[in-house]
Amino acid sequence: MDNIAHALTGAALGEAGLKRLTGLGMPVLILSANLPDVDAIAFFAGSGGLALRRGWSHGPLALVILPALLALAMFAFDRWQTRRGTRPDKRLPVHLKPLLLLSYIGAVSHILLDLLNTYGVRFLMPFSERWFYGDVLFIVDPWIWLGLGLGVWFSRRRASGGKRNIAAPAVGALLGATLYIGAMYAGGRVAEHIAAREFRESGSGSPESVLASPVFADPLRREILVQTAEGYRFGDLRWTPSPRVNFEPLNIPTNMDDPAIDQAAAQDKRFADFLYWSRYPFVVIEPSECGTRVTIGDGRYSRRPDSGPFSTSVLLREAGVADDPTEQCP
């Protein structure tokens, strides 16, 4: 999930009562809920950074080490402020054990939320490089923002007004988010079943796998990908007024058996990294004056290999072209 959702989850956990376990409880929850995303620096590597994201920093070793480092840093920060005489008088006493507990809770919440996306997470790294996918929520879900944000706001408003039961709105928001996630999970699995059934009934063959991807801000719609021996068939499922799937008329070939793919991966690490990261890879292979251009995409995020937010292209040059500085090849 996005970092706003992670931060709001940490804040909601704090307002639900956890922040009162120790001073600095709220900042530790919010920071630890975003802590595994220290690997976001991989985005500066472009598409090559895809192989680095949601790996080591989301695995068991990092989940043991990083929260402990954060808790120790916050504990030291409180002691440093005390020595300087700048520690806020209203801050609760800071205790290391509760800080550790809250830091681990926040970090685990991050992994659980990341597991909900089609992007996936490798939470067994470095012991296993397997990706795990929930296919439940779009990576940015405004309904999660709204629900958790309102829960945090109402709890803080109750606290500032001196009212009782100040944790109730935040607790309600967390329960509501859990129910929403459960409903979206069930809806996704039912959508995959409906899409597979309608695909078979249309005489198009038997699917090898079906993906019902959540979409931004619309829980009543899913983007459908059906994988067959011939390629991918894309479509859309809408729940209202009754469940129905509209498939595109043509299969999109994956071309994943073309030898140019191995050549492209050997020539360009970005291409190899994309291939490693991809879940539903497909390529388009186009001849050019300088050689052959190979473009890879992922069916989770685009319906054509050379479109969408994620794709990588490699030019396999003909013999002699690569060494000729006068050639104008893109």
mmCIF file of C-alpha atoms in Angstrom:
data_model
loop_
_atom_site.group_PDB
_atom_site.id
_atom_site.type_symbol
_atom_site.label_atom_id
_atom_site.label_comp_id
_atom_site.label_asym_id
_atom_site.label_seq_id
_atom_site.Cartn_x
_atom_site.Cartn_y
_atom_site.Cartn_z
ATOM 1 C CA MET A 1 0.000 0.000 0.000
ATOM 2 C CA ASP A 2 0.989 3.646 -0.249
ATOM 3 C CA ASN A 3 2.712 5.382 2.635
ATOM 4 C CA ILE A 4 -0.353 7.437 3.562
ATOM 5 C CA ALA A 5 -2.279 4.222 4.239
ATOM 6 C CA HIS A 6 0.636 2.863 6.268
ATOM 7 C CA ALA A 7 0.915 6.076 8.298
ATOM 8 C CA LEU A 8 -2.835 6.195 8.948
ATOM 9 C CA THR A 9 -2.762 2.574 10.088
ATOM 10 C CA GLY A 10 -0.022 3.394 12.575
ATOM 11 C CA ALA A 11 -1.920 6.474 13.750
ATOM 12 C CA ALA A 12 -5.173 4.519 14.139
ATOM 13 C CA LEU A 13 -3.396 1.850 16.179
ATOM 14 C CA GLY A 14 -2.014 4.605 18.369
ATOM 15 C CA GLU A 15 -5.354 6.338 18.885
ATOM 16 C CA ALA A 16 -6.933 2.955 19.608
ATOM 17 C CA GLY A 17 -4.886 2.957 22.806
ATOM 18 C CA LEU A 18 -1.417 1.689 21.953
ATOM 19 C CA LYS A 19 0.183 5.140 22.084
ATOM 20 C CA ARG A 20 -0.550 5.305 25.796
ATOM 21 C CA LEU A 21 1.771 2.381 26.542
ATOM 22 C CA THR A 22 4.796 4.680 26.495
ATOM 23 C CA GLY A 23 5.947 8.136 25.594
ATOM 24 C CA LEU A 24 6.783 8.536 21.887
ATOM 25 C CA GLY A 25 4.360 5.694 21.192
ATOM 26 C CA MET A 26 2.563 7.491 18.367
ATOM 27 C CA PRO A 27 5.647 8.530 16.362
ATOM 28 C CA VAL A 28 7.099 5.038 16.760
ATOM 29 C CA LEU A 29 3.900 3.462 15.420
ATOM 30 C CA ILE A 30 3.747 5.797 12.421
ATOM 31 C CA LEU A 31 7.445 5.479 11.605
ATOM 32 C CA SER A 32 7.555 1.707 12.024
ATOM 33 C CA ALA A 33 4.434 1.334 9.882
ATOM 34 C CA ASN A 34 6.509 2.834 7.049
ATOM 35 C CA LEU A 35 9.867 1.374 8.055
ATOM 36 C CA PRO A 36 10.146 -1.491 5.515
ATOM 37 C CA ASP A 37 9.885 1.052 2.707
ATOM 38 C CA VAL A 38 13.484 2.096 3.261
ATOM 39 C CA ASP A 39 13.979 0.175 0.015
ATOM 40 C CA ALA A 40 12.087 2.928 -1.837
ATOM 41 C CA ILE A 41 15.487 4.262 -2.846
ATOM 42 C CA ALA A 42 15.356 1.516 -5.479
ATOM 43 C CA PHE A 43 12.984 3.712 -7.502
ATOM 44 C CA PHE A 44 15.991 5.846 -8.427
ATOM 45 C CA ALA A 45 17.220 2.815 -10.348
ATOM 46 C CA GLY A 46 14.210 3.024 -12.668
ATOM 47 C CA SER A 47 12.652 -0.222 -13.864
ATOM 48 C CA GLY A 48 15.802 -2.036 -12.743
ATOM 49 C CA GLY A 49 14.839 -1.269 -9.145
ATOM 50 C CA LEU A 50 11.755 -3.475 -9.399
ATOM 51 C CA ALA A 51 13.862 -6.490 -8.445
ATOM 52 C CA LEU A 52 14.935 -4.737 -5.228
ATOM 53 C CA ARG A 53 11.548 -3.559 -3.962
ATOM 54 C CA ARG A 54 9.616 -5.418 -1.280
ATOM 55 C CA GLY A 55 12.385 -7.907 -0.720
ATOM 56 C CA TRP A 56 15.094 -7.803 1.947
ATOM 57 C CA SER A 57 13.565 -4.904 3.863
ATOM 58 C CA HIS A 58 10.258 -6.805 4.014
ATOM 59 C CA GLY A 59 11.791 -10.127 5.048
ATOM 60 C CA PRO A 60 12.228 -11.767 8.470
ATOM 61 C CA LEU A 61 15.769 -10.533 9.110
ATOM 62 C CA ALA A 62 14.789 -6.920 8.475
ATOM 63 C CA LEU A 63 11.644 -7.333 10.575
ATOM 64 C CA VAL A 64 13.835 -8.369 13.498
ATOM 65 C CA ILE A 65 16.541 -5.734 13.075
ATOM 66 C CA LEU A 66 14.883 -2.562 11.742
ATOM 67 C CA PRO A 67 12.132 -2.180 14.395
ATOM 68 C CA ALA A 68 14.691 -2.750 17.149
ATOM 69 C CA LEU A 69 16.953 -0.057 15.703
ATOM 70 C CA LEU A 70 14.028 2.362 15.508
ATOM 71 C CA ALA A 71 12.986 1.710 19.112
ATOM 72 C CA LEU A 72 16.558 2.154 20.347
ATOM 73 C CA ALA A 73 16.913 5.376 18.356
ATOM 74 C CA MET A 74 13.703 6.820 19.811
ATOM 75 C CA PHE A 75 14.718 5.763 23.322
ATOM 76 C CA ALA A 76 18.095 7.464 22.859
ATOM 77 C CA PHE A 77 16.358 10.543 21.443
ATOM 78 C CA ASP A 78 14.256 10.876 24.608
ATOM 79 C CA ARG A 79 17.361 10.563 26.785
ATOM 80 C CA TRP A 80 19.177 13.130 24.650
ATOM 81 C CA GLN A 81 16.311 15.604 25.047
ATOM 82 C CA THR A 82 16.332 14.993 28.793
ATOM 83 C CA ARG A 83 20.030 15.821 29.030
ATOM 84 C CA ARG A 84 19.563 19.004 27.014
ATOM 85 C CA GLY A 85 16.530 20.058 29.028
ATOM 86 C CA THR A 86 14.315 20.137 25.916
ATOM 87 C CA ARG A 87 12.109 17.145 26.721
ATOM 88 C CA PRO A 88 8.385 18.121 26.583
ATOM 89 C CA ASP A 89 6.858 18.122 30.059
ATOM 90 C CA LYS A 90 3.629 16.483 28.870
ATOM 91 C CA ARG A 91 5.340 13.472 27.303
ATOM 92 C CA LEU A 92 4.686 10.179 29.064
ATOM 93 C CA PRO A 93 7.678 8.312 30.489
ATOM 94 C CA VAL A 94 9.497 6.455 27.729
ATOM 95 C CA HIS A 95 10.135 2.749 28.307
ATOM 96 C CA LEU A 96 12.192 0.607 25.955
ATOM 97 C CA LYS A 97 10.133 -2.604 26.063
ATOM 98 C CA PRO A 98 6.841 -0.944 25.034
ATOM 99 C CA LEU A 99 8.742 0.972 22.338
ATOM 100 C CA LEU A 100 10.029 -2.327 20.965
ATOM 101 C CA LEU A 101 6.543 -3.834 21.043
ATOM 102 C CA LEU A 102 4.982 -0.890 19.201
ATOM 103 C CA SER A 103 7.791 -0.814 16.660
ATOM 104 C CA TYR A 104 7.253 -4.469 15.797
ATOM 105 C CA ILE A 105 3.477 -4.017 15.613
ATOM 106 C CA GLY A 106 3.861 -1.142 13.165
ATOM 107 C CA ALA A 107 6.337 -3.035 10.978
ATOM 108 C CA VAL A 108 4.139 -6.141 10.834
ATOM 109 C CA SER A 109 1.145 -3.984 9.865
ATOM 110 C CA HIS A 110 3.201 -2.752 6.912
ATOM 111 C CA ILE A 111 3.836 -6.271 5.615
ATOM 112 C CA LEU A 112 0.188 -7.243 6.029
ATOM 113 C CA LEU A 113 -0.973 -4.214 4.047
ATOM 114 C CA ASP A 114 1.600 -4.737 1.294
ATOM 115 C CA LEU A 115 0.416 -8.318 0.964
ATOM 116 C CA LEU A 116 -2.993 -7.032 -0.152
ATOM 117 C CA ASN A 117 -1.818 -5.719 -3.547
ATOM 118 C CA THR A 118 -1.233 -7.284 -6.944
ATOM 119 C CA TYR A 119 2.356 -5.986 -6.716
ATOM 120 C CA GLY A 120 3.211 -8.606 -4.122
ATOM 121 C CA VAL A 121 5.777 -8.907 -1.356
ATOM 122 C CA ARG A 122 8.683 -11.274 -0.680
ATOM 123 C CA PHE A 123 8.312 -11.589 3.069
ATOM 124 C CA LEU A 124 10.584 -14.649 3.245
ATOM 125 C CA MET A 125 13.656 -12.913 1.797
ATOM 126 C CA PRO A 126 16.512 -13.823 1.893
ATOM 127 C CA PHE A 127 15.483 -17.416 2.614
ATOM 128 C CA SER A 128 13.090 -17.537 -0.338
ATOM 129 C CA GLU A 129 12.595 -15.193 -3.286
ATOM 130 C CA ARG A 130 8.980 -16.239 -3.763
ATOM 131 C CA TRP A 131 6.467 -13.443 -4.290
ATOM 132 C CA PHE A 132 3.165 -13.516 -2.389
ATOM 133 C CA TYR A 133 0.102 -11.691 -3.730
ATOM 134 C CA GLY A 134 -3.225 -10.856 -2.105
ATOM 135 C CA ASP A 135 -4.975 -9.222 -5.100
ATOM 136 C CA VAL A 136 -7.324 -7.526 -2.630
ATOM 137 C CA LEU A 137 -6.827 -3.740 -2.722
ATOM 138 C CA PHE A 138 -5.496 -1.251 -5.234
ATOM 139 C CA ILE A 139 -2.156 0.116 -4.064
ATOM 140 C CA VAL A 140 -3.807 3.496 -3.342
ATOM 141 C CA ASP A 141 -7.238 3.046 -1.765
ATOM 142 C CA PRO A 142 -9.043 6.282 -0.830
ATOM 143 C CA TRP A 143 -11.649 4.350 1.174
ATOM 144 C CA ILE A 144 -8.896 3.120 3.499
ATOM 145 C CA TRP A 145 -7.660 6.699 3.775
ATOM 146 C CA LEU A 146 -11.142 7.986 4.533
ATOM 147 C CA GLY A 147 -12.080 5.353 7.099
ATOM 148 C CA LEU A 148 -8.832 5.405 9.046
ATOM 149 C CA GLY A 149 -8.456 9.164 8.724
ATOM 150 C CA LEU A 150 -11.914 9.795 10.174
ATOM 151 C CA GLY A 151 -11.257 7.347 12.997
ATOM 152 C CA VAL A 152 -8.032 9.124 13.948
ATOM 153 C CA TRP A 153 -9.614 12.562 13.657
ATOM 154 C CA PHE A 154 -12.660 11.742 15.801
ATOM 155 C CA SER A 155 -10.518 10.087 18.479
ATOM 156 C CA ARG A 156 -8.254 13.121 18.676
ATOM 157 C CA ARG A 157 -11.282 15.414 18.747
ATOM 158 C CA ARG A 158 -12.764 13.461 21.649
ATOM 159 C CA ALA A 159 -9.466 13.639 23.498
ATOM 160 C CA SER A 160 -9.135 17.401 23.021
ATOM 161 C CA GLY A 161 -12.731 17.865 24.183
ATOM 162 C CA GLY A 162 -12.170 15.896 27.363
ATOM 163 C CA LYS A 163 -14.708 13.231 26.404
ATOM 164 C CA ARG A 164 -14.656 9.631 27.548
ATOM 165 C CA ASN A 165 -14.032 6.534 25.437
ATOM 166 C CA ILE A 166 -11.672 8.415 23.141
ATOM 167 C CA ALA A 167 -10.350 5.227 21.525
ATOM 168 C CA ALA A 168 -13.750 4.118 20.185
ATOM 169 C CA PRO A 169 -13.616 5.928 16.797
ATOM 170 C CA ALA A 170 -10.129 4.597 16.013
ATOM 171 C CA VAL A 171 -11.072 1.077 17.080
ATOM 172 C CA GLY A 172 -14.194 1.307 14.928
ATOM 173 C CA ALA A 173 -12.140 2.510 11.966
ATOM 174 C CA LEU A 174 -9.718 -0.406 12.290
ATOM 175 C CA LEU A 175 -12.590 -2.876 12.519
ATOM 176 C CA GLY A 176 -14.287 -1.249 9.533
ATOM 177 C CA ALA A 177 -11.089 -1.431 7.499
ATOM 178 C CA THR A 178 -10.730 -5.103 8.402
ATOM 179 C CA LEU A 179 -14.292 -5.845 7.274
ATOM 180 C CA TYR A 180 -13.750 -3.878 4.059
ATOM 181 C CA ILE A 181 -10.564 -5.822 3.321
ATOM 182 C CA GLY A 182 -12.364 -9.099 3.995
ATOM 183 C CA ALA A 183 -15.199 -8.138 1.650
ATOM 184 C CA MET A 184 -12.737 -7.098 -1.068
ATOM 185 C CA TYR A 185 -10.858 -10.382 -0.705
ATOM 186 C CA ALA A 186 -14.050 -12.417 -1.024
ATOM 187 C CA GLY A 187 -15.220 -10.267 -3.936
ATOM 188 C CA GLY A 188 -11.954 -10.820 -5.774
ATOM 189 C CA ARG A 189 -12.097 -14.584 -5.454
ATOM 190 C CA VAL A 190 -15.746 -14.675 -6.566
ATOM 191 C CA ALA A 191 -14.885 -12.394 -9.496
ATOM 192 C CA GLU A 192 -12.149 -14.801 -10.600
ATOM 193 C CA HIS A 193 -14.606 -17.698 -10.425
ATOM 194 C CA ILE A 194 -17.219 -15.822 -12.477
ATOM 195 C CA ALA A 195 -14.654 -14.747 -15.076
ATOM 196 C CA ALA A 196 -13.323 -18.299 -15.463
ATOM 197 C CA ARG A 197 -16.836 -19.701 -15.834
ATOM 198 C CA GLU A 198 -17.912 -17.126 -18.414
ATOM 199 C CA PHE A 199 -14.677 -17.600 -20.334
ATOM 200 C CA ARG A 200 -15.278 -21.345 -20.591
ATOM 201 C CA GLU A 201 -18.939 -20.891 -21.475
ATOM 202 C CA SER A 202 -17.987 -18.534 -24.307
ATOM 203 C CA GLY A 203 -16.135 -21.402 -25.990
ATOM 204 C CA SER A 204 -12.758 -19.723 -25.589
ATOM 205 C CA GLY A 205 -11.179 -22.690 -23.848
ATOM 206 C CA SER A 206 -10.066 -23.424 -20.313
ATOM 207 C CA PRO A 207 -8.117 -20.755 -18.404
ATOM 208 C CA GLU A 208 -4.739 -21.605 -16.943
ATOM 209 C CA SER A 209 -5.149 -18.831 -14.374
ATOM 210 C CA VAL A 210 -7.400 -15.842 -13.732
ATOM 211 C CA LEU A 211 -6.557 -12.533 -12.071
ATOM 212 C CA ALA A 212 -9.243 -10.112 -10.880
ATOM 213 C CA SER A 213 -7.313 -6.940 -10.105
ATOM 214 C CA PRO A 214 -8.821 -4.213 -7.896
ATOM 215 C CA VAL A 215 -9.061 -0.766 -9.451
ATOM 216 C CA PHE A 216 -8.675 2.716 -8.023
ATOM 217 C CA ALA A 217 -11.594 3.964 -5.882
ATOM 218 C CA ASP A 218 -14.191 1.546 -7.340
ATOM 219 C CA PRO A 219 -14.799 -1.575 -5.237
ATOM 220 C CA LEU A 220 -17.596 -2.636 -7.610
ATOM 221 C CA ARG A 221 -15.264 -3.205 -10.566
ATOM 222 C CA ARG A 222 -12.388 -5.563 -11.317
ATOM 223 C CA GLU A 223 -9.967 -5.736 -14.213
ATOM 224 C CA ILE A 224 -9.813 -9.300 -15.501
ATOM 225 C CA LEU A 225 -6.841 -11.143 -16.957
ATOM 226 C CA VAL A 226 -7.317 -14.697 -18.200
ATOM 227 C CA GLN A 227 -4.174 -16.633 -19.017
ATOM 228 C CA THR A 228 -4.472 -19.325 -21.689
ATOM 229 C CA ALA A 229 -2.029 -21.356 -23.746
ATOM 230 C CA GLU A 230 -2.459 -18.774 -26.528
ATOM 231 C CA GLY A 231 -1.791 -15.699 -24.395
ATOM 232 C CA TYR A 232 -3.797 -13.267 -22.272
ATOM 233 C CA ARG A 233 -7.420 -12.205 -22.638
ATOM 234 C CA PHE A 234 -8.328 -8.990 -20.855
ATOM 235 C CA GLY A 235 -11.710 -7.802 -19.678
ATOM 236 C CA ASP A 236 -13.689 -5.966 -17.025
ATOM 237 C CA LEU A 237 -16.091 -7.250 -14.404
ATOM 238 C CA ARG A 238 -18.761 -5.039 -12.883
ATOM 239 C CA TRP A 239 -20.934 -6.083 -9.969
ATOM 240 C CA THR A 240 -23.873 -3.789 -10.688
ATOM 241 C CA PRO A 241 -26.659 -4.116 -11.632
ATOM 242 C CA SER A 242 -25.614 -7.785 -11.807
ATOM 243 C CA PRO A 243 -22.212 -9.455 -12.121
ATOM 244 C CA ARG A 244 -21.060 -9.404 -15.733
ATOM 245 C CA VAL A 245 -17.763 -9.708 -17.575
ATOM 246 C CA ASN A 246 -16.909 -7.936 -20.811
ATOM 247 C CA PHE A 247 -13.935 -9.552 -22.519
ATOM 248 C CA GLU A 248 -11.821 -8.002 -25.233
ATOM 249 C CA PRO A 249 -12.301 -9.904 -28.509
ATOM 250 C CA LEU A 250 -8.697 -11.026 -29.058
ATOM 251 C CA ASN A 251 -6.039 -12.910 -27.146
ATOM 252 C CA ILE A 252 -2.799 -11.001 -26.716
ATOM 253 C CA PRO A 253 0.137 -13.350 -27.349
ATOM 254 C CA THR A 254 2.838 -13.372 -24.702
ATOM 255 C CA ASN A 255 5.693 -14.272 -27.084
ATOM 256 C CA MET A 256 7.530 -15.591 -24.031
ATOM 257 C CA ASP A 257 9.010 -18.505 -25.989
ATOM 258 C CA ASP A 258 10.900 -16.226 -28.376
ATOM 259 C CA PRO A 259 14.708 -16.592 -28.101
ATOM 260 C CA ALA A 260 15.021 -12.796 -28.271
ATOM 261 C CA ILE A 261 13.898 -12.671 -24.624
ATOM 262 C CA ASP A 262 16.963 -14.528 -23.393
ATOM 263 C CA GLN A 263 19.166 -12.305 -25.543
ATOM 264 C CA ALA A 264 17.561 -9.157 -24.138
ATOM 265 C CA ALA A 265 17.944 -10.386 -20.550
ATOM 266 C CA ALA A 266 21.603 -11.205 -21.143
ATOM 267 C CA GLN A 267 22.247 -7.802 -22.717
ATOM 268 C CA ASP A 268 20.395 -5.534 -20.275
ATOM 269 C CA LYS A 269 20.119 -6.078 -16.510
ATOM 270 C CA ARG A 270 17.020 -3.856 -16.364
ATOM 271 C CA PHE A 271 15.266 -6.276 -18.694
ATOM 272 C CA ALA A 272 16.441 -9.262 -16.636
ATOM 273 C CA ASP A 273 15.242 -7.584 -13.424
ATOM 274 C CA PHE A 274 11.858 -6.844 -14.969
ATOM 275 C CA LEU A 275 11.551 -10.458 -16.078
ATOM 276 C CA TYR A 276 12.377 -11.610 -12.546
ATOM 277 C CA TRP A 277 9.818 -9.255 -11.005
ATOM 278 C CA SER A 278 6.982 -9.810 -13.481
ATOM 279 C CA ARG A 279 4.055 -12.069 -12.756
ATOM 280 C CA TYR A 280 2.225 -11.979 -16.094
ATOM 281 C CA PRO A 281 5.000 -11.040 -18.523
ATOM 282 C CA PHE A 282 4.437 -10.502 -22.229
ATOM 283 C CA VAL A 283 6.588 -8.969 -24.906
ATOM 284 C CA VAL A 284 6.295 -7.289 -28.272
ATOM 285 C CA ILE A 285 9.143 -7.862 -30.715
ATOM 286 C CA GLU A 286 9.588 -5.318 -33.493
ATOM 287 C CA PRO A 287 12.231 -5.185 -36.242
ATOM 288 C CA SER A 288 14.008 -1.872 -36.791
ATOM 289 C CA GLU A 289 16.774 -0.534 -39.016
ATOM 290 C CA CYS A 290 19.300 -1.190 -36.269
ATOM 291 C CA GLY A 291 18.139 -4.618 -35.144
ATOM 292 C CA THR A 292 15.246 -5.940 -33.099
ATOM 293 C CA ARG A 293 13.476 -4.078 -30.315
ATOM 294 C CA VAL A 294 12.117 -6.196 -27.470
ATOM 295 C CA THR A 295 9.657 -4.542 -25.077
ATOM 296 C CA ILE A 296 8.408 -6.349 -21.991
ATOM 297 C CA GLY A 297 5.387 -5.448 -19.877
ATOM 298 C CA ASP A 298 3.268 -7.058 -17.182
ATOM 299 C CA GLY A 299 -0.403 -7.876 -17.674
ATOM 300 C CA ARG A 300 -1.204 -6.735 -14.148
ATOM 301 C CA TYR A 301 -0.613 -3.122 -15.126
ATOM 302 C CA SER A 302 -1.160 -2.844 -18.872
ATOM 303 C CA ARG A 303 -3.037 -4.585 -21.635
ATOM 304 C CA ARG A 304 -0.205 -4.220 -24.114
ATOM 305 C CA PRO A 305 3.503 -4.777 -23.389
ATOM 306 C CA ASP A 306 4.527 -1.326 -24.607
ATOM 307 C CA SER A 307 1.992 0.674 -22.581
ATOM 308 C CA GLY A 308 1.196 1.321 -18.940
ATOM 309 C CA PRO A 309 3.378 2.429 -16.012
ATOM 310 C CA PHE A 310 5.756 -0.544 -16.128
ATOM 311 C CA SER A 311 7.655 -1.631 -19.226
ATOM 312 C CA THR A 312 11.255 -2.004 -20.341
ATOM 313 C CA SER A 313 12.617 -1.976 -23.864
ATOM 314 C CA VAL A 314 15.897 -3.333 -25.239
ATOM 315 C CA LEU A 315 17.339 -2.945 -28.721
ATOM 316 C CA LEU A 316 19.137 -6.049 -29.943
ATOM 317 C CA ARG A 317 21.464 -4.541 -32.494
ATOM 318 C CA GLU A 318 22.524 -6.277 -35.654
ATOM 319 C CA ALA A 319 26.159 -7.286 -35.981
ATOM 320 C CA GLY A 320 28.342 -4.225 -36.543
ATOM 321 C CA VAL A 321 25.692 -1.646 -35.680
ATOM 322 C CA ALA A 322 26.614 -1.356 -31.992
ATOM 323 C CA ASP A 323 30.175 -0.264 -32.822
ATOM 324 C CA ASP A 324 29.220 2.321 -35.436
ATOM 325 C CA PRO A 325 28.948 5.790 -33.785
ATOM 326 C CA THR A 326 27.321 7.249 -36.908
ATOM 327 C CA GLU A 327 24.227 5.067 -36.548
ATOM 328 C CA GLN A 328 21.238 6.946 -35.143
ATOM 329 C CA CYS A 329 19.436 4.208 -33.268
ATOM 330 C CA PRO A 330 17.019 5.048 -30.458
#
